[in-house]
């Protein structure tokens, strides 16, 4: 049974930082493209970042480029999202996602597996 378990969310002031983690189990982690998406109240789920299997290639939404960094540790079956200079508009539930085929499926939210999500709230 595949599980993606996010952690690290919370309440932070604008300008602050958080580091999200997603621990994967039940799959061969290094075979999967991994990513993060988010959903704010009343809005569609949107792509945040994705990382290739080896970690050598990364993609970011324009809204987070330069502030967020995605990384992975294949030995620990974990993907991370370091978030700096947080803004109130970053407030959302952040979901970890995995796909065995390509990062575009992650970007579109049509991926193989999802986590339960972790809440990030940025106060102004």
MMTF fields as JSON, N, C-alpha, C and O atoms, coordinates in Angstrom:
{
  "mmtfVersion": "1.0.0",
  "mmtfProducer": "UNKNOWN",
  "numBonds": 495,
  "numAtoms": 496,
  "numGroups": 124,
  "numChains": 1,
  "numModels": 1,
  "chainsPerModel": [1],
  "groupsPerChain": [124],
  "chainIdList": ["A"],
  "bondAtomList": [4, 2, 8, 6, 12, 10, 16, 14, 20, 18, 24, 22, 28, 26, 32, 30, 36, 34, 40, 38, 44, 42, 48, 46, 52, 50, 56, 54, 60, 58, 64, 62, 68, 66, 72, 70, 76, 74, 80, 78, 84, 82, 88, 86, 92, 90, 96, 94, 100, 98, 104, 102, 108, 106, 112, 110, 116, 114, 120, 118, 124, 122, 128, 126, 132, 130, 136, 134, 140, 138, 144, 142, 148, 146, 152, 150, 156, 154, 160, 158, 164, 162, 168, 166, 172, 170, 176, 174, 180, 178, 184, 182, 188, 186, 192, 190, 196, 194, 200, 198, 204, 202, 208, 206, 212, 210, 216, 214, 220, 218, 224, 222, 228, 226, 232, 230, 236, 234, 240, 238, 244, 242, 248, 246, 252, 250, 256, 254, 260, 258, 264, 262, 268, 266, 272, 270, 276, 274, 280, 278, 284, 282, 288, 286, 292, 290, 296, 294, 300, 298, 304, 302, 308, 306, 312, 310, 316, 314, 320, 318, 324, 322, 328, 326, 332, 330, 336, 334, 340, 338, 344, 342, 348, 346, 352, 350, 356, 354, 360, 358, 364, 362, 368, 366, 372, 370, 376, 374, 380, 378, 384, 382, 388, 386, 392, 390, 396, 394, 400, 398, 404, 402, 408, 406, 412, 410, 416, 414, 420, 418, 424, 422, 428, 426, 432, 430, 436, 434, 440, 438, 444, 442, 448, 446, 452, 450, 456, 454, 460, 458, 464, 462, 468, 466, 472, 470, 476, 474, 480, 478, 484, 482, 488, 486, 492, 490],
  "bondOrderList": [1, 1, 1, 1, 1, 1, 1, 1, 1, 1, 1, 1, 1, 1, 1, 1, 1, 1, 1, 1, 1, 1, 1, 1, 1, 1, 1, 1, 1, 1, 1, 1, 1, 1, 1, 1, 1, 1, 1, 1, 1, 1, 1, 1, 1, 1, 1, 1, 1, 1, 1, 1, 1, 1, 1, 1, 1, 1, 1, 1, 1, 1, 1, 1, 1, 1, 1, 1, 1, 1, 1, 1, 1, 1, 1, 1, 1, 1, 1, 1, 1, 1, 1, 1, 1, 1, 1, 1, 1, 1, 1, 1, 1, 1, 1, 1, 1, 1, 1, 1, 1, 1, 1, 1, 1, 1, 1, 1, 1, 1, 1, 1, 1, 1, 1, 1, 1, 1, 1, 1, 1, 1, 1],
  "groupList": [{"groupName": "UNK", "atomNameList": ["N", "CA", "C", "O"], "elementList": ["N", "C", "C", "O"], "formalChargeList": [0, 0, 0, 0], "bondAtomList": [1, 0, 2, 1, 3, 2], "bondOrderList": [1, 1, 2], "singleLetterCode": "X", "chemCompType": "L-PEPTIDE LINKING"}],
  "groupTypeList": [0, 0, 0, 0, 0, 0, 0, 0, 0, 0, 0, 0, 0, 0, 0, 0, 0, 0, 0, 0, 0, 0, 0, 0, 0, 0, 0, 0, 0, 0, 0, 0, 0, 0, 0, 0, 0, 0, 0, 0, 0, 0, 0, 0, 0, 0, 0, 0, 0, 0, 0, 0, 0, 0, 0, 0, 0, 0, 0, 0, 0, 0, 0, 0, 0, 0, 0, 0, 0, 0, 0, 0, 0, 0, 0, 0, 0, 0, 0, 0, 0, 0, 0, 0, 0, 0, 0, 0, 0, 0, 0, 0, 0, 0, 0, 0, 0, 0, 0, 0, 0, 0, 0, 0, 0, 0, 0, 0, 0, 0, 0, 0, 0, 0, 0, 0, 0, 0, 0, 0, 0, 0, 0, 0],
  "groupIdList": [1, 2, 3, 4, 5, 6, 7, 8, 9, 10, 11, 12, 13, 14, 15, 16, 17, 18, 19, 20, 21, 22, 23, 24, 25, 26, 27, 28, 29, 30, 31, 32, 33, 34, 35, 36, 37, 38, 39, 40, 41, 42, 43, 44, 45, 46, 47, 48, 49, 50, 51, 52, 53, 54, 55, 56, 57, 58, 59, 60, 61, 62, 63, 64, 65, 66, 67, 68, 69, 70, 71, 72, 73, 74, 75, 76, 77, 78, 79, 80, 81, 82, 83, 84, 85, 86, 87, 88, 89, 90, 91, 92, 93, 94, 95, 96, 97, 98, 99, 100, 101, 102, 103, 104, 105, 106, 107, 108, 109, 110, 111, 112, 113, 114, 115, 116, 117, 118, 119, 120, 121, 122, 123, 124],
  "secStructList": [7, 7, 3, 3, 3, 3, 3, 7, 7, 3, 3, 3, 3, 6, 6, 7, 7, 3, 3, 3, 3, 3, 3, 3, 3, 1, 1, 7, 4, 4, 4, 1, 3, 3, 3, 3, 3, 3, 3, 7, 6, 6, 1, 7, 7, 3, 3, 3, 3, 3, 3, 7, 6, 6, 1, 7, 7, 3, 3, 3, 7, 6, 6, 6, 6, 6, 6, 3, 3, 3, 3, 3, 3, 6, 6, 6, 6, 3, 3, 3, 3, 3, 3, 7, 1, 7, 7, 4, 4, 4, 7, 3, 3, 3, 3, 3, 3, 3, 3, 1, 1, 7, 2, 2, 2, 2, 2, 6, 6, 7, 7, 1, 3, 3, 7, 7, 7, 3, 3, 3, 3, 3, 3, 7],
  "xCoordList": [0.848, 0.0, 0.878, 1.74, 0.646, 1.45, 0.93, -0.273, 1.86, 1.508, 2.455, 3.667, 1.898, 2.669, 2.199, 1.027, 3.103, 2.735, 3.488, 4.711, 2.731, 3.335, 3.451, 2.682, 4.421, 4.581, 5.289, 5.847, 5.256, 6.003, 5.163, 5.681, 3.874, 3.028, 2.809, 3.205, 2.169, 1.89, 1.536, 1.252, 1.555, 1.244, 2.539, 3.357, 2.716, 3.931, 3.574, 2.601, 4.345, 4.127, 4.684, 5.59, 4.145, 4.656, 6.155, 6.623, 6.883, 8.331, 9.054, 10.276, 8.307, 8.909, 9.153, 8.986, 9.556, 9.881, 9.336, 9.095, 9.151, 8.748, 9.412, 9.751, 9.591, 10.106, 9.122, 8.898, 8.552, 7.647, 8.423, 9.396, 7.978, 8.555, 7.431, 6.286, 7.788, 6.834, 7.564, 8.471, 7.155, 7.764, 6.924, 5.722, 7.564, 6.87, 7.176, 8.28, 6.189, 6.375, 5.484, 4.491, 5.86, 5.062, 5.336, 4.62, 6.352, 6.718, 8.23, 8.922, 8.733, 10.169, 10.388, 10.25, 10.728, 10.728, 11.548, 11.122, 12.704, 13.603, 13.053, 13.598, 11.998, 11.375, 10.303, 9.73, 10.026, 8.907, 9.342, 10.252, 8.658, 8.698, 7.888, 6.818, 8.404, 7.727, 7.416, 8.102, 6.385, 6.038, 5.153, 4.737, 4.885, 3.997, 2.954, 3.267, 1.742, 0.657, -0.007, 0.216, -0.821, -1.504, -2.913, -3.224, -3.738, -5.114, -5.515, -5.557, -5.807, -6.283, -7.813, -8.455, -8.393, -9.851, -10.549, -10.223, -11.502, -12.28, -11.569, -12.086, -10.387, -9.615, -9.312, -9.431, -8.917, -8.515, -7.141, -6.344, -6.905, -5.578, -4.576, -4.86, -3.411, -2.433, -1.054, -0.692, -0.313, 1.038, 1.975, 1.871, 2.894, 3.902, 5.301, 6.028, 5.674, 7.024, 7.073, 6.262, 8.037, 8.253, 9.738, 10.524, 10.109, 11.513, 11.627, 10.832, 12.645, 12.878, 13.364, 13.737, 13.345, 13.678, 15.029, 15.167, 16.022, 17.375, 17.578, 18.567, 16.637, 16.74, 17.474, 17.643, 17.909, 18.718, 17.937, 18.509, 16.663, 15.838, 14.65, 14.017, 14.373, 13.283, 12.452, 12.967, 11.182, 10.283, 9.512, 9.19, 9.223, 8.501, 7.416, 7.551, 6.344, 5.359, 5.985, 6.827, 5.578, 6.132, 5.907, 6.73, 4.816, 4.456, 5.396, 5.433, 6.148, 7.033, 8.506, 9.379, 8.779, 10.155, 11.018, 10.641, 12.178, 13.077, 12.821, 13.645, 11.687, 11.361, 11.285, 11.636, 10.829, 10.663, 11.734, 12.157, 12.165, 13.115, 12.641, 12.384, 12.53, 12.167, 13.442, 14.366, 13.482, 14.632, 14.145, 13.016, 15.01, 14.63, 15.847, 16.986, 15.57, 16.604, 16.109, 15.266, 16.636, 16.154, 16.526, 15.874, 17.544, 17.916, 16.908, 16.749, 16.234, 15.26, 13.82, 12.88, 13.651, 12.305, 11.504, 10.32, 12.172, 11.541, 11.781, 12.864, 10.74, 10.847, 10.531, 9.709, 11.209, 11.106, 10.668, 10.846, 10.093, 9.803, 10.204, 9.528, 11.319, 11.772, 11.098, 11.218, 10.399, 9.641, 10.175, 10.157, 10.645, 11.181, 10.315, 9.519, 10.491, 9.783, 8.3, 7.747, 7.679, 6.278, 5.37, 5.603, 4.322, 3.336, 1.96, 1.726, 1.07, -0.291, -0.946, -1.737, -0.627, -1.228, -0.665, -1.149, 0.343, 0.841, 0.009, 0.212, -0.918, -1.777, -2.587, -3.292, -2.479, -3.149, -2.875, -2.055, -3.574, -3.196, -2.211, -2.492, -1.065, -0.02, -0.03, -0.01, -0.062, -0.135, 1.144, 1.673, 1.609, 2.702, 2.099, 1.03, 2.787, 2.268, 3.401, 4.558, 3.038, 4.032, 3.465, 2.289, 4.335, 3.924, 5.074, 6.228, 4.749, 5.786, 6.173, 7.177, 5.373, 5.602, 6.297, 7.321, 5.738, 6.363, 5.9, 4.916, 6.626, 6.316, 5.104, 4.474, 4.769, 3.619, 2.323, 1.403, 2.27, 1.095, 0.998, -0.101, 2.123, 2.119, 1.601, 0.744, 2.121, 1.738, 0.233, -0.382, -0.35, -1.776, -2.614, -3.843, -1.939, -2.69, -3.242, -4.115, -2.75, -3.249, -2.229, -1.849, -1.794, -0.694, -1.177, -2.357, -0.227, -0.57, -1.025, -2.005, -0.297, -0.558, -0.522, 0.186, -1.317, -1.406, -1.244, -1.568, -0.742, -0.771, -2.06, -2.907, -2.185, -3.391, -3.358, -4.402, -2.188, -2.051, -1.635, -1.9, -0.979, -0.595, -0.921, -0.651, -1.499, -1.956, -0.792, -0.017, -0.693, 0.25, -0.565, -1.329, -0.403, -1.111, -0.099, 0.725, -0.171, 0.758, -0.046, -0.935, 0.257, -0.468, 0.242, 1.466, -0.55, 0.034, 0.407, 0.909],
  "yCoordList": [-1.2, 0.0, 1.243, 1.413, 2.101, 3.318, 4.366, 4.597, 4.983, 6.095, 7.242, 7.053, 8.438, 9.677, 10.484, 10.851, 10.757, 11.423, 12.737, 12.763, 13.829, 15.161, 15.599, 15.175, 16.447, 17.055, 18.391, 18.685, 19.194, 20.451, 21.697, 22.811, 21.527, 22.694, 23.407, 22.922, 24.572, 25.319, 26.753, 27.123, 27.564, 28.985, 29.776, 29.56, 30.689, 31.492, 32.906, 33.106, 33.871, 35.254, 35.472, 34.764, 36.438, 36.813, 37.11, 37.762, 36.622, 36.765, 35.609, 35.499, 34.748, 33.612, 32.448, 32.553, 31.33, 30.156, 28.896, 28.846, 27.895, 26.567, 25.545, 25.834, 24.355, 23.25, 22.083, 21.523, 21.739, 20.601, 19.336, 19.376, 18.228, 16.932, 15.99, 16.119, 15.053, 14.028, 12.694, 12.467, 11.819, 10.49, 9.496, 9.365, 8.8, 7.846, 6.422, 6.113, 5.57, 4.141, 3.34, 3.843, 2.088, 1.212, 1.357, 0.776, 2.115, 2.267, 2.364, 2.618, 2.154, 2.326, 3.802, 4.276, 4.516, 5.981, 6.558, 7.513, 5.998, 6.568, 6.42, 7.016, 5.648, 5.494, 6.535, 6.563, 7.392, 8.316, 9.765, 10.212, 10.498, 11.944, 12.363, 11.816, 13.322, 13.783, 15.272, 16.01, 15.694, 17.1, 17.557, 16.78, 18.831, 19.476, 20.292, 20.993, 20.188, 21.029, 21.632, 21.175, 22.654, 23.284, 23.694, 23.888, 23.817, 24.254, 25.223, 24.882, 26.437, 27.465, 27.385, 26.863, 27.892, 27.843, 28.492, 29.616, 27.784, 28.319, 28.365, 28.922, 27.783, 27.815, 26.403, 25.426, 26.322, 25.046, 24.65, 25.49, 23.347, 22.887, 23.356, 23.298, 23.818, 24.334, 23.72, 23.344, 23.637, 23.094, 24.053, 25.27, 23.488, 24.296, 23.964, 24.852, 22.691, 22.292, 20.798, 20.025, 20.408, 18.995, 18.733, 19.635, 17.486, 17.106, 15.744, 14.839, 15.617, 14.376, 13.276, 13.526, 12.08, 10.909, 11.05, 10.756, 11.501, 11.621, 12.904, 13.052, 13.827, 15.116, 16.167, 17.298, 15.809, 16.73, 17.824, 18.858, 17.623, 18.613, 18.952, 18.081, 20.248, 20.737, 21.753, 22.47, 21.804, 22.777, 23.476, 22.888, 24.765, 25.559, 26.386, 26.808, 26.604, 27.583, 28.969, 29.226, 29.854, 31.208, 31.911, 32.724, 31.605, 32.285, 31.96, 32.692, 30.874, 30.484, 30.474, 30.267, 30.696, 30.64, 31.652, 32.812, 31.19, 32.062, 32.084, 32.589, 31.542, 31.498, 30.073, 29.817, 29.154, 27.759, 26.899, 27.177, 25.85, 24.902, 23.486, 23.125, 22.692, 21.288, 20.457, 20.748, 19.427, 18.525, 17.14, 16.973, 16.159, 14.801, 14.055, 14.349, 13.081, 12.178, 10.771, 10.239, 10.174, 8.847, 7.772, 6.73, 8.004, 7.033, 7.026, 6.026, 8.162, 8.293, 8.26, 8.384, 8.092, 8.071, 9.31, 9.233, 10.441, 11.674, 12.804, 12.936, 13.612, 14.816, 16.001, 15.912, 17.106, 18.303, 19.501, 19.546, 20.47, 21.762, 22.825, 23.042, 23.488, 24.593, 25.862, 26.22, 26.527, 27.718, 28.919, 28.941, 29.908, 31.13, 32.314, 32.236, 33.408, 34.662, 34.403, 34.829, 33.717, 33.333, 34.549, 35.544, 34.426, 35.495, 34.969, 33.761, 35.855, 35.401, 34.6, 33.696, 34.921, 34.178, 32.768, 31.999, 32.427, 31.046, 30.153, 28.94, 30.745, 29.971, 28.961, 29.317, 27.696, 26.614, 25.299, 25.224, 24.275, 22.911, 22.439, 22.505, 21.967, 21.514, 19.993, 19.304, 19.491, 18.059, 17.565, 18.198, 16.445, 15.728, 14.798, 14.226, 14.652, 13.812, 13.031, 13.452, 11.895, 11.031, 10.507, 10.157, 10.464, 9.882, 9.1, 9.527, 7.954, 7.08, 7.437, 6.942, 8.305, 8.517, 9.822, 9.817, 10.958, 12.231, 13.344, 13.203, 14.454, 15.546, 16.343, 17.032, 16.252, 17.001, 16.496, 17.27, 15.209, 14.664, 15.237, 15.516, 15.411, 16.07, 17.487, 17.925, 18.195, 19.59, 19.716, 20.681, 18.75, 18.779, 18.169, 18.18, 17.633, 17.018, 15.657, 15.15, 15.055, 13.747, 12.666, 11.892, 12.622, 11.748, 10.47, 10.317, 9.554, 8.239, 8.275, 7.63, 9.039, 9.004, 10.401, 11.292, 10.557, 11.818, 11.567, 10.494, 12.572, 12.55, 13.177, 13.621, 13.201, 13.764, 15.275, 15.914, 15.844, 17.289, 17.804, 17.176, 18.956, 19.637, 21.129, 21.729, 21.701, 23.094, 24.05, 23.899, 25.025, 26.136, 27.418, 27.717, 28.162, 29.421, 30.526, 30.454, 31.556, 32.683, 33.913, 34.337, 34.477, 35.642, 36.927, 36.969, 37.961, 39.234, 40.13, 41.235],
  "zCoordList": [0.0, 0.0, 0.0, 0.862, -0.976, -1.088, -0.106, 0.009, 0.586, 1.47, 1.25, 1.144, 1.182, 1.159, 2.361, 2.449, 3.277, 4.52, 4.635, 4.769, 4.58, 4.676, 6.132, 6.996, 6.372, 7.694, 7.523, 6.466, 8.585, 8.58, 8.373, 8.445, 8.119, 7.957, 9.282, 10.342, 9.199, 10.415, 10.126, 8.987, 11.178, 11.091, 11.174, 12.069, 10.237, 10.201, 9.764, 9.037, 10.195, 9.771, 8.37, 7.931, 7.691, 6.375, 6.462, 7.396, 5.48, 5.492, 6.15, 6.053, 6.817, 7.497, 6.562, 5.347, 7.161, 6.364, 7.014, 8.22, 6.19, 6.633, 5.729, 4.581, 6.26, 5.46, 5.557, 6.63, 4.424, 4.368, 4.014, 3.262, 4.565, 4.238, 3.81, 4.244, 2.959, 2.539, 2.537, 1.737, 3.441, 3.542, 2.76, 2.991, 1.835, 0.974, 1.399, 1.845, 1.253, 1.528, 0.591, 0.066, 0.397, -0.457, -1.938, -2.754, -2.306, -3.706, -3.807, -2.822, -5.032, -5.285, -5.547, -6.674, -4.494, -4.506, -5.645, -6.294, -5.892, -6.9, -8.32, -9.249, -8.506, -9.821, -10.095, -11.185, -9.12, -9.215, -9.311, -8.612, -10.206, -10.172, -8.941, -8.674, -8.211, -7.01, -7.125, -7.833, -6.427, -6.518, -5.381, -4.522, -5.409, -4.446, -5.203, -6.165, -4.759, -5.232, -4.007, -2.887, -4.216, -3.092, -3.492, -4.667, -2.489, -2.726, -1.628, -0.446, -2.057, -1.138, -1.052, -1.964, 0.027, 0.171, -1.014, -1.397, -1.59, -2.692, -4.023, -4.991, -4.076, -5.324, -5.817, -5.077, -7.089, -7.675, -7.12, -6.703, -7.133, -6.755, -7.808, -9.005, -7.369, -8.32, -8.084, -6.969, -9.166, -9.136, -8.419, -8.568, -7.636, -6.939, -7.456, -7.902, -7.395, -7.783, -8.073, -7.564, -8.899, -9.206, -9.332, -9.624, -9.109, -9.178, -9.854, -9.603, -10.727, -11.451, -10.504, -9.358, -11.018, -10.206, -9.52, -8.333, -10.274, -9.725, -8.936, -8.218, -9.074, -8.41, -9.223, -8.767, -10.415, -11.192, -11.901, -12.246, -12.123, -12.816, -11.927, -11.33, -11.863, -11.016, -11.788, -12.646, -11.478, -12.083, -10.974, -9.942, -11.222, -10.238, -10.913, -12.061, -10.172, -10.607, -10.529, -9.669, -11.42, -11.425, -10.084, -9.661, -9.432, -8.19, -7.029, -6.04, -7.142, -6.045, -6.444, -5.6, -7.71, -8.196, -7.444, -7.28, -6.993, -6.252, -4.755, -3.992, -4.327, -2.887, -2.349, -1.197, -3.184, -2.769, -3.441, -4.563, -2.734, -3.285, -2.993, -1.844, -4.049, -3.878, -3.909, -4.669, -3.082, -3.071, -2.658, -2.195, -2.834, -2.449, -1.938, -2.299, -1.087, -0.582, -0.87, -0.148, -1.925, -2.328, -1.314, -1.254, -0.533, 0.5, 1.65, 2.35, 1.829, 2.921, 2.414, 3.198, 1.104, 0.509, 0.881, 1.21, 0.821, 1.286, 0.286, -0.284, 0.091, -0.714, 0.196, 1.108, -0.081, 0.769, -0.047, -1.265, 0.645, 0.044, 1.045, 2.051, 0.753, 1.584, 1.083, -0.089, 1.967, 1.591, 2.358, 3.588, 1.627, 2.209, 1.799, 0.863, 2.524, 2.188, 1.94, 0.926, 2.852, 2.681, 2.671, 3.358, 1.861, 1.701, 2.114, 2.091, 2.484, 2.835, 1.717, 1.985, 0.482, -0.648, -0.806, -1.637, -0.023, -0.004, 0.911, 0.948, 1.641, 2.524, 1.73, 0.785, 2.123, 1.395, 2.107, 3.022, 1.671, 2.024, 0.969, -0.228, 1.414, 0.508, 0.443, 1.463, -0.793, -1.029, -1.707, -2.621, -1.241, -1.889, -2.943, -2.734, -4.068, -5.146, -5.8, -5.797, -6.354, -7.012, -8.32, -8.418, -9.323, -10.59, -11.2, -11.148, -11.776, -12.322, -13.754, -14.266, -14.414, -15.847, -16.198, -16.882, -15.728, -16.09, -15.166, -14.44, -15.206, -14.288, -14.743, -13.941, -16.04, -16.561, -15.925, -15.66, -15.69, -15.008, -13.591, -13.112, -12.93, -11.629, -11.769, -11.001, -12.746, -12.949, -13.149, -12.695, -13.823, -14.107, -13.007, -13.068, -11.993, -10.894, -11.234, -10.53, -12.3, -12.744, -12.445, -13.324, -11.207, -10.843, -10.166, -9.85, -9.953, -9.437, -7.977, -7.604, -7.158, -5.715, -5.115, -5.583, -4.057, -3.329, -1.834, -1.324, -1.155, 0.293, 0.799, 0.024, 2.127, 2.752, 2.836, 2.968, 2.762, 2.805, 4.167, 5.193, 4.166, 5.395, 5.235, 4.194, 6.271, 6.194, 6.427, 7.371, 5.551, 5.721, 5.777, 4.859, 6.841, 7.01, 7.24, 8.152, 6.393, 6.497, 6.89, 6.152, 8.03, 8.518, 8.084, 7.96, 7.858, 7.394, 8.558, 8.35]
}
